[in-house]
XYZ file of C-alpha atoms in Angstrom:
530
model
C 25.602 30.254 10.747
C 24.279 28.872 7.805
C 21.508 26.864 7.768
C 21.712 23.149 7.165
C 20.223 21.969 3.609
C 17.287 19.072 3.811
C 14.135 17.621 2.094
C 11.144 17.218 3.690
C 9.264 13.983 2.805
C 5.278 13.120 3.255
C 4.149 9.771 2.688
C 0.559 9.287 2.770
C -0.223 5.550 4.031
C -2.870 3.339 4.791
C -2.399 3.488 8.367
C -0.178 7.001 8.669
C 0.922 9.783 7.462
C 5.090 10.058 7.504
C 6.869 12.931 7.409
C 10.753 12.563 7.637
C 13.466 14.897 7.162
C 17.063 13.873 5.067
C 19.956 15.884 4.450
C 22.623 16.768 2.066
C 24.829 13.632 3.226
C 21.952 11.028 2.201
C 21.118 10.560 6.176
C 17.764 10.758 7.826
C 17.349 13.593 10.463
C 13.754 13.004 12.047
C 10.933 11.267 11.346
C 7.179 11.331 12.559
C 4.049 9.187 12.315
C 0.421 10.402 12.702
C -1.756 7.559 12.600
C -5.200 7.888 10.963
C -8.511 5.605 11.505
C -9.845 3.605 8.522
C -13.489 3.013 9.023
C -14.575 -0.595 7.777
C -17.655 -3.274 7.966
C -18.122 -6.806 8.248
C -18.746 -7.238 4.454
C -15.429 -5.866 3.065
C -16.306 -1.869 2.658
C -12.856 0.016 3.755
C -12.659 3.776 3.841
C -10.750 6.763 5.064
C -11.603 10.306 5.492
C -9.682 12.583 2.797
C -9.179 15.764 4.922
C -7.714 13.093 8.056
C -4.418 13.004 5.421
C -4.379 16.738 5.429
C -4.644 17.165 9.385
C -2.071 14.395 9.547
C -0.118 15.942 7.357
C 0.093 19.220 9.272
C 0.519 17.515 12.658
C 3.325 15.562 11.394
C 5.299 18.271 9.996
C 4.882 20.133 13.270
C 5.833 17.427 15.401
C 9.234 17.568 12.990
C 9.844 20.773 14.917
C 12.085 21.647 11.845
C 12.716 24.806 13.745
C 14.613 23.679 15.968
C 16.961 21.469 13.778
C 18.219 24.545 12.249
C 17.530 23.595 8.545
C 16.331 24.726 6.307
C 13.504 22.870 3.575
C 14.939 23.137 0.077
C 12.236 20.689 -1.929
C 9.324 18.580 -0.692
C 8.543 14.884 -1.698
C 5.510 12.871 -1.609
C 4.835 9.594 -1.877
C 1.551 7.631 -0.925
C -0.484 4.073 -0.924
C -1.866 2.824 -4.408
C -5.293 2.246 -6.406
C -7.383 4.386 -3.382
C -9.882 6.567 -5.303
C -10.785 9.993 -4.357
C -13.908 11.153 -6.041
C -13.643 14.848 -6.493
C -16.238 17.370 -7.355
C -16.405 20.473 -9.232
C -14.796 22.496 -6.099
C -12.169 20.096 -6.247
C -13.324 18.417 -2.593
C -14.514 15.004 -2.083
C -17.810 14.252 -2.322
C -17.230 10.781 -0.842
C -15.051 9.245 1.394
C -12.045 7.732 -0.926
C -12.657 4.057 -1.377
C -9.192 2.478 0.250
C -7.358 -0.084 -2.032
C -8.301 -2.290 0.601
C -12.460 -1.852 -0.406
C -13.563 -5.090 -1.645
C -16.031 -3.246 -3.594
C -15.383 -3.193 -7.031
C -13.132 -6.725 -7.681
C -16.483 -8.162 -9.660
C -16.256 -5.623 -11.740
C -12.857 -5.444 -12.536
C -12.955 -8.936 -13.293
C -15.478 -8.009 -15.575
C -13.167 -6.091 -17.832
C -10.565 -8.430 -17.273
C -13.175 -11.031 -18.750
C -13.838 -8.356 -21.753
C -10.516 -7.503 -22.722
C -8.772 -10.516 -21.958
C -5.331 -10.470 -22.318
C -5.137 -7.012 -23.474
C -5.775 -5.860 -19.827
C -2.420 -7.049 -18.453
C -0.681 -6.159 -22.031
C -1.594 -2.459 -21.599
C -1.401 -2.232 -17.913
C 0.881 -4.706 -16.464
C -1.928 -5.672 -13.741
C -2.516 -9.104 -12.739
C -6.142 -10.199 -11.554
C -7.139 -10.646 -7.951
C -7.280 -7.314 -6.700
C -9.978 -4.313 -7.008
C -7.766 -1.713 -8.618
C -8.610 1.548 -9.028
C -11.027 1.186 -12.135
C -13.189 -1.500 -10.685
C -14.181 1.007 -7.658
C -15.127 3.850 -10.334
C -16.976 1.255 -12.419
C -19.031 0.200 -9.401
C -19.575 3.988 -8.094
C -21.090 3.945 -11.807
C -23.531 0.928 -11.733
C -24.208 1.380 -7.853
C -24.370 5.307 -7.609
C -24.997 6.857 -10.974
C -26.463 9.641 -9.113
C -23.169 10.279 -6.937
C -20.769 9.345 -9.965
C -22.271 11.960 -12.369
C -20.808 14.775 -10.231
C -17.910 13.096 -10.131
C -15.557 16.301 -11.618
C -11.903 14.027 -11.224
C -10.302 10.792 -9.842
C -7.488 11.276 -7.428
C -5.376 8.633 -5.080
C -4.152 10.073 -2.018
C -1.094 11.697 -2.909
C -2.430 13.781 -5.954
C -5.091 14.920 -3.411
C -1.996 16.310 -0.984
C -0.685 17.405 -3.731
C -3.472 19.532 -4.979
C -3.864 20.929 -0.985
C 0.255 21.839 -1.313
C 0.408 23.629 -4.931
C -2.808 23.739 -5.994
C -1.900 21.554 -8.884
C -3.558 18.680 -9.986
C -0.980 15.639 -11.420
C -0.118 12.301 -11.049
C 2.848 10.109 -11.836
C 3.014 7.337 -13.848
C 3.711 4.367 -10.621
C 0.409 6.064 -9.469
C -1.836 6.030 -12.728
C -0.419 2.390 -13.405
C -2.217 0.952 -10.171
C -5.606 2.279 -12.138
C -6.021 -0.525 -14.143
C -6.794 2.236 -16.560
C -3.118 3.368 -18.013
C -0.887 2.051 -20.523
C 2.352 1.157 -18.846
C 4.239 0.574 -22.049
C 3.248 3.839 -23.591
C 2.738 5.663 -20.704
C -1.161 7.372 -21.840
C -4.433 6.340 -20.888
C -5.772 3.270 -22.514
C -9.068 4.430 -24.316
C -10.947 1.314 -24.817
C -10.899 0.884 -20.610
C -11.778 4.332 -19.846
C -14.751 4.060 -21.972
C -15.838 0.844 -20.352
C -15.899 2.628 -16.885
C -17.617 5.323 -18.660
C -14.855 7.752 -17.806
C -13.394 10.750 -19.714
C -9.654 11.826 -19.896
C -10.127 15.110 -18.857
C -11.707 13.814 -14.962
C -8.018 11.974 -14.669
C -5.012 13.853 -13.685
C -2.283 15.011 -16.423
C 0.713 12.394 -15.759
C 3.987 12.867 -15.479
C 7.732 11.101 -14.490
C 8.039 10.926 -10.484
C 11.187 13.015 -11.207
C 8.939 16.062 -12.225
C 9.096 19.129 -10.216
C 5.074 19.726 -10.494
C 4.629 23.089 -8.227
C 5.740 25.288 -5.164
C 4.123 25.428 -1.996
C 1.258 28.665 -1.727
C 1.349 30.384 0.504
C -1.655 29.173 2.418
C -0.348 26.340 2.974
C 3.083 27.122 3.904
C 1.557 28.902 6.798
C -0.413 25.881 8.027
C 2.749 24.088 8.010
C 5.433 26.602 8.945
C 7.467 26.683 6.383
C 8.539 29.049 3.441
C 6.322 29.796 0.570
C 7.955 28.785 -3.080
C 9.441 25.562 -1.589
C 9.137 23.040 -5.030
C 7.606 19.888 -5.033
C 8.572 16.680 -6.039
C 5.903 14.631 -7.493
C 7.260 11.118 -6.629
C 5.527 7.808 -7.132
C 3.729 5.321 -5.557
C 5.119 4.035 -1.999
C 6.133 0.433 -3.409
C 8.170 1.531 -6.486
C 9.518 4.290 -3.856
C 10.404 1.771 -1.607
C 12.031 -0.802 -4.288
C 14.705 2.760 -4.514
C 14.707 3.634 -1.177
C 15.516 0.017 -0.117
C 18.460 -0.138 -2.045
C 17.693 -3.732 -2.977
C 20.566 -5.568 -5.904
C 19.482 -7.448 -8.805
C 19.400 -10.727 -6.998
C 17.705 -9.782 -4.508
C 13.627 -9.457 -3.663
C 12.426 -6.727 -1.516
C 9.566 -7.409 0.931
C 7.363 -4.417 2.730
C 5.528 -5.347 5.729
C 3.179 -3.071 7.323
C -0.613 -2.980 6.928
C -0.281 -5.236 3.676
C 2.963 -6.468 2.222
C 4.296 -6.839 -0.882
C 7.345 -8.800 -2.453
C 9.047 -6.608 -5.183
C 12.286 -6.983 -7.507
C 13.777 -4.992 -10.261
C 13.260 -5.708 -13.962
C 15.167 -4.678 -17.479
C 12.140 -5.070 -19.237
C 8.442 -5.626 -19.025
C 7.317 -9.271 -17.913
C 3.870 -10.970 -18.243
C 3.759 -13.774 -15.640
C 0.773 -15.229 -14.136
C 0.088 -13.580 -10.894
C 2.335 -11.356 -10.491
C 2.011 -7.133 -11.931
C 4.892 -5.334 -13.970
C 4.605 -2.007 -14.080
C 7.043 1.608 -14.285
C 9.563 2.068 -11.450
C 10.195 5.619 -10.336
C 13.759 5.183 -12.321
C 13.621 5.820 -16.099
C 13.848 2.737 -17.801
C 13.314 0.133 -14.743
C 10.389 -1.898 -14.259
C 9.354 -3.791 -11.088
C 7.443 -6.950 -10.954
C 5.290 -7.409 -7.826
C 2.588 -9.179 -6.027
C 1.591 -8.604 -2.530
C -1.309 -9.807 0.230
C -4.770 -7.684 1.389
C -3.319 -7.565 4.656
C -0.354 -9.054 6.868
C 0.438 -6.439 9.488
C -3.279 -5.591 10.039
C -3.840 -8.769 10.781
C -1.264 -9.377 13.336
C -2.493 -6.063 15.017
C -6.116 -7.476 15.322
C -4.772 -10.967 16.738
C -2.121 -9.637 18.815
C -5.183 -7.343 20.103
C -6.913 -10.677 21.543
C -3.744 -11.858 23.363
C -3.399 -8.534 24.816
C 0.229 -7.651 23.769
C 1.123 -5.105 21.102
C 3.405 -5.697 18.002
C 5.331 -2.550 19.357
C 6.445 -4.534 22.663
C 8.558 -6.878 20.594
C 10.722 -8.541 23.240
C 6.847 -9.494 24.802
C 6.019 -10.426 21.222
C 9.384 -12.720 21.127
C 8.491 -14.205 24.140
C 4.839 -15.569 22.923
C 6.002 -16.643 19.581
C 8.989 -18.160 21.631
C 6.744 -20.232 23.563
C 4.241 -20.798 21.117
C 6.873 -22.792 19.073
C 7.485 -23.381 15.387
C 4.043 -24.817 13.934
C 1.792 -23.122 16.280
C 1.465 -26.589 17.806
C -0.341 -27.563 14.482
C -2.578 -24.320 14.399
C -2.985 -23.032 10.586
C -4.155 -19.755 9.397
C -5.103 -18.349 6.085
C -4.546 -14.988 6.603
C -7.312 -13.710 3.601
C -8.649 -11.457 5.894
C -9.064 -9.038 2.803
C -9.808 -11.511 0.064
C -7.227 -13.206 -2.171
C -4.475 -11.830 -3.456
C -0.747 -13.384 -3.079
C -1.254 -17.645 -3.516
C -5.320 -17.613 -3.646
C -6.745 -15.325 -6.561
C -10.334 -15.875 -5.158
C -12.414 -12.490 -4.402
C -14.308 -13.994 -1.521
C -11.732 -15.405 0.213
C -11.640 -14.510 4.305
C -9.503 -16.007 6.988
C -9.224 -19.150 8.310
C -8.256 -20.650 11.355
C -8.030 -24.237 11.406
C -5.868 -26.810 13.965
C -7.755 -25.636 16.898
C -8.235 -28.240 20.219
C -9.263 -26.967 23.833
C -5.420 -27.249 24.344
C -3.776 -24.475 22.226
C -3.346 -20.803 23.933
C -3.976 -17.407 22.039
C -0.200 -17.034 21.500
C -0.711 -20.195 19.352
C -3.053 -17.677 17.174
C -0.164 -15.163 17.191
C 2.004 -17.476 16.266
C 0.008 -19.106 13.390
C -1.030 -15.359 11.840
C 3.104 -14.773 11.623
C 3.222 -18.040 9.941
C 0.397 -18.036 7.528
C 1.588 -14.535 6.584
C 5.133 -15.825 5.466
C 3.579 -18.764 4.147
C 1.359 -17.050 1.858
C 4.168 -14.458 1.058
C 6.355 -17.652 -0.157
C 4.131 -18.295 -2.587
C 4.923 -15.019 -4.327
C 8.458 -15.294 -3.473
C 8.416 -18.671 -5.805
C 6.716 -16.491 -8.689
C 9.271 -13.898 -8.514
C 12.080 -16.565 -8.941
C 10.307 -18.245 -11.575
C 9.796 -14.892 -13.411
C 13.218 -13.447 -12.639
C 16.042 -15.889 -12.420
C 19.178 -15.583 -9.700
C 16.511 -14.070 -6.793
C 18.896 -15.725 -3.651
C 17.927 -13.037 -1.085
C 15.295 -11.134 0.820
C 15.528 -7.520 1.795
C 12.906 -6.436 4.486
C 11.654 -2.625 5.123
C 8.717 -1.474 6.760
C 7.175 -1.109 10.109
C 7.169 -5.120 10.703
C 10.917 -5.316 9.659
C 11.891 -3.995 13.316
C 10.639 -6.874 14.815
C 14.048 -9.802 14.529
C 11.499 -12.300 15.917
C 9.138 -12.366 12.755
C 12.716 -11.878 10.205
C 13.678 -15.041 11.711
C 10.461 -16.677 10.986
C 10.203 -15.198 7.529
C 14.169 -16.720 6.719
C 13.172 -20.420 7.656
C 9.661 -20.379 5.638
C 11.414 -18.721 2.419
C 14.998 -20.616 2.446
C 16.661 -17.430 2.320
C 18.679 -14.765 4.216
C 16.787 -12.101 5.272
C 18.289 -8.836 5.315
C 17.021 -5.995 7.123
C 18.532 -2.525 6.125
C 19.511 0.798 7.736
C 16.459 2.930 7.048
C 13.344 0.537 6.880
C 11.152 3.332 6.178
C 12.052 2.505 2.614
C 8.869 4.824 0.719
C 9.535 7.824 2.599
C 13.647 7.252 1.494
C 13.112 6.307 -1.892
C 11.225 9.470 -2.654
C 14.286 11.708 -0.537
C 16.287 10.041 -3.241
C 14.635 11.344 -6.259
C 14.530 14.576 -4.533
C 18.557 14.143 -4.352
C 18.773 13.340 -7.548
C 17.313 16.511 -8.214
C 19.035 18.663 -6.085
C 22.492 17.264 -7.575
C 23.402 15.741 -3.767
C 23.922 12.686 -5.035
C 25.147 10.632 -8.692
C 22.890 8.018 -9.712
C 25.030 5.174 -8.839
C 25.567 6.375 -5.903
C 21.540 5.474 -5.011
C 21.637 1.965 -4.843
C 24.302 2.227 -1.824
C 22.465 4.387 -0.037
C 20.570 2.027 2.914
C 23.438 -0.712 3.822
C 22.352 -3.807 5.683
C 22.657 -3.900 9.246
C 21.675 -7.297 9.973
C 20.988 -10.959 8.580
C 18.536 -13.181 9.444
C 19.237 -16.768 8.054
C 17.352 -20.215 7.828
C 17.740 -22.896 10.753
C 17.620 -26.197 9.815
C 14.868 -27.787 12.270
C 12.380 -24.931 11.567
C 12.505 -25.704 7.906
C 11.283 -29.065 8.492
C 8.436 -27.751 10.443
C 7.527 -24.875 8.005
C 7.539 -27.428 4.972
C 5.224 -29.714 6.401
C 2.895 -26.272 7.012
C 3.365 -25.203 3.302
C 1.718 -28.715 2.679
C -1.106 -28.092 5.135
C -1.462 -24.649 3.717
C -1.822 -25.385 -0.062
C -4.070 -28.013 0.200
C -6.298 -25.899 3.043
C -6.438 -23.121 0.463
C -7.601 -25.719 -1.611
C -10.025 -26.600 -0.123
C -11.487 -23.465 0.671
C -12.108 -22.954 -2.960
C -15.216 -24.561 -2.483
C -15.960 -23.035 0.806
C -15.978 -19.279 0.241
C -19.037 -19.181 -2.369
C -21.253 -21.091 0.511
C -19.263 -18.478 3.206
C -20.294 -15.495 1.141
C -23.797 -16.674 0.447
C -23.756 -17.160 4.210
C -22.715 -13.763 5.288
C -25.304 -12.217 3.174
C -28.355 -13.851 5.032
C -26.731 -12.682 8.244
C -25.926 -9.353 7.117
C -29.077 -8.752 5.453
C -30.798 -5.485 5.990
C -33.204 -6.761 8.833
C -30.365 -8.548 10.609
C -28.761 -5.176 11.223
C -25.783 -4.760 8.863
C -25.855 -1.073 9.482
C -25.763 -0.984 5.383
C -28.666 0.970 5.214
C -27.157 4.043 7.096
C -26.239 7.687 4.781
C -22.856 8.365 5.605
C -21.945 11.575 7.471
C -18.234 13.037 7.100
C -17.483 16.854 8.296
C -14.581 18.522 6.917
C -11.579 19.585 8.912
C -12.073 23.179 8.332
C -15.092 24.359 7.061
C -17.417 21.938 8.397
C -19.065 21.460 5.268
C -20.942 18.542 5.667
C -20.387 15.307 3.050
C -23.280 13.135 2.117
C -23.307 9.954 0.015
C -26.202 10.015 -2.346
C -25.550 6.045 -2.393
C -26.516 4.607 0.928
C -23.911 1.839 0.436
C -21.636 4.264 -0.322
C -20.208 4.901 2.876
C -18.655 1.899 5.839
């Protein structure tokens, strides 16, 4: 009997490494998660351990037990998070632990270049401020470790570093490189005048190509550690937002939202746009261009809440139930949920959460409540951008982790004004790039792609909620507003109490051990580490 054709995906997340399995007929087999830790302090540092992607990696393709689906792997795809640097040295390992996207080290300084080059930044790379891209991390590695950054060999993200452990080839595609803050979206090259600002040479960047591009086969070392054939070809693919724009299968009126650690509002675009706030850069189509913005965090901040009540976001009839009870309004409790800086409505770099509203009378499911509110308050914000950039946007599509949840869709449809559609396949990334790999295979015609996830359900408005939620847009704005004058006098605050006597750990060298040979990984910079 001949074995069934499929393509095996790996998406390389904040939170968890995906691996999925699709077939010939555009429908997903299996899929498996394998969380990962992300190590962070009280003063914004977020990192991950590089070789914890490769051990998920291998777990989560074993735990696909292709074996016993009977199929049989004809291309891999790869898709990952954005902006995360990887600091490589000469032997082509990291000689730090990558600095996530989330790291709030680094947004001074790319507002530095910003302040340089003015306009030119977002005219050669699409990027909007508010957000440490990948090129303010490497330009504060330079002014904070010059002794760490000088052996510095190449700058990777995540999936060019799973990549490079597949093939042994080192590439990037152009969704990636245009999260850099260091690429020329229009002309697709790296912008000179910025990579000599972060004192940074072509040559330590990865050659870049279309997400399309089959960059390498599998070795043979690596197909044993995963259990597969040798020679299997990889599909570069692109960053997990543009990948999830496809794999969504969103229409041109519609805006897709991705909710799961962070979350991001997206929609397709003919050509570039420059609008304040909001990023245009490549889509992993030839010829498309999605304009974005997103918040720090949404999903990890409902998993630290939800933590205090003592209920996980997996349980989501218990997690009905509390926001059930908790009513719309949170009985007048308001969050800002900036619990990784500004981002979405508030561009400011110290920004942190807020809870405000509180009385002796309000329960902690008021606090769940609120955190699902502020975070579809805050994502309205960008919603309004979008439709002032794009004109005709009259829907939401939903994919991600939080889209299971019909409780928080709900929410989300009264706060926006919209229908809320929730798709067949939410995880939208890991589709997206089984798409391109389709493409490629010649399983499927390229209108054919935008059919490919139907909606399975709609969530619409309800009148009485909207009443509530626009009084709490009201209290929201002006809170925000407020806080403008706040988070300077915060920051200043949290410096005397993390201070190195006061025990902010920020002293500490940072210890790491590979996954296979032990080798030990030392920061030269003691602030290097989290």
């Amino acid at each position: 009997m001949q074995a069934q054709e499929a393509v095996l995906t790996i998406d390389v997340g904040t939170s968890a490494c995906k691996a999925a399995l699709f077939d010939a007929r555009l429908q997903w087999l299996r899929g498996v998660s394998v969380a990962y830790e992300r190590q962070a302090v009280p003063r914004g540092e977020v990192c991950q351990d590089a070789d914890a992607w490769i051990q998920a990696v291998r777990r989560a393709v074993a735990q696909l037990d292709i074996e016993s689906l009977g199929v049989k792997v004809q291309m891999i795809a790869l898709t990952s998070q954005r902006e995360t640097v990887v600091p490589m040295g000469r032997d082509l390992r990291p000689i730090t632990p990558p600095l996530l996207w989330l790291d709030k080290r680094g947004i001074a300084e790319a507002e530095g270049l910003r302040a340089a080059f003015g306009d030119c930044v977002q005219v050669w790379t699409g990027l909007a401020g508010g957000s440490a891209y990948s090129a303010g991390k490497i330009l504060w590695l330079r002014r904070h470790c010059p002794d760490v950054f000088g052996r510095i060999y190449a700058f990777l993200q995540p999936k060019d570093y799973v990549l490079y452990w597949l093939s042994h080839e080192l590439a990037t595609d152009y969704t990636l490189a245009a999260r850099t803050m260091l690429f020329n979206v229009q002309e697709k090259r790296w912008q000179s005048e910025l990579l000599e600002a972060c004192g940074v040479r072509e040559d330590q960047l990865p050659p870049v190509y279309a997400p399309k591009t089959i960059v390498g086969r599998l070795t043979d070392a690596a197909a044993w550690e995963l259990g597969l054939a040798s020679g299997i070809p990889i599909l570069l693919g692109g960053g997990d937002r543009p990948c999830e724009v496809l794999g969504s299968g969103i229409l041109p009126h519609e805006v897709m939202e991705s909710s799961g650690t962070t979350s991001n509002m997206s929609c397709l675009a003919i050509r570039p746009v420059m609008a304040e706030g909001l990023s245009c850069t490549p889509h992993v189509l030839d010829g498309a261009w999605i304009l974005e913005q997103g918040i720090s965090a949404s999903g990890a901040i409902l998993e630290w809440v939800s933590a205090l009540v003592g209920v996980s976001l997996t349980d989501t009839q218990a997690v009905q139930r509390l926001l059930d009870v908790a009513g719309p309004g949170s009985a007048g409790v308001l969050m800002l949920p900036l619990f990784m800086g500004g981002k979405g409505r508030t561009q400011a770099a110290e920004a942190t959460g807020v809870v405000s509203g509180l009385t002796l009378g309000h329960r902690p499911e008021h606090l769940l409540r609120a955190a699902v509110e502020a975070t579809a308050y805050e994502l309205d914000e960008v919603l309004r951008r979008l439709q002032r950039a794009v004109s005709g946007l009259v829907a939401v599509r939903v994919v991600g982790g939080m889209a299971e949840n019909a409780a928080l869709n709900r929410i989300k449809a009264s706060v926006y004004g919209l229908p809320v559609k929730r798709p067949k396949v939410l995880h939208a990334a890991a589709y997206g790039a089984f798409l391109l790999a389709a493409r490629s295979l010649g399983w499927t015609p390229n209108q054919s792609l935008r059919d490919a996830n139907p909606v399975v359900a709609v969530y619409t408005p309800e009148p009485h909620e909207q009443q509530v939620y626009a009084a709490g847009v009201a209290a929201y704005q002006a809170l925000a507003n407020v806080m403008t004058e706040v988070w300077p006098l915060l920051e200043a605050y949290q410096e005397q109490a993390l201070a190195k006597d006061g025990g902010s750990g920020q002293d500490r060298a940072l210890e790491r051990r590979g996954s296979d040979d032990k080798t030990e990984i030392r920061a030269d910079c003691p602030d290097i580490g989290c």
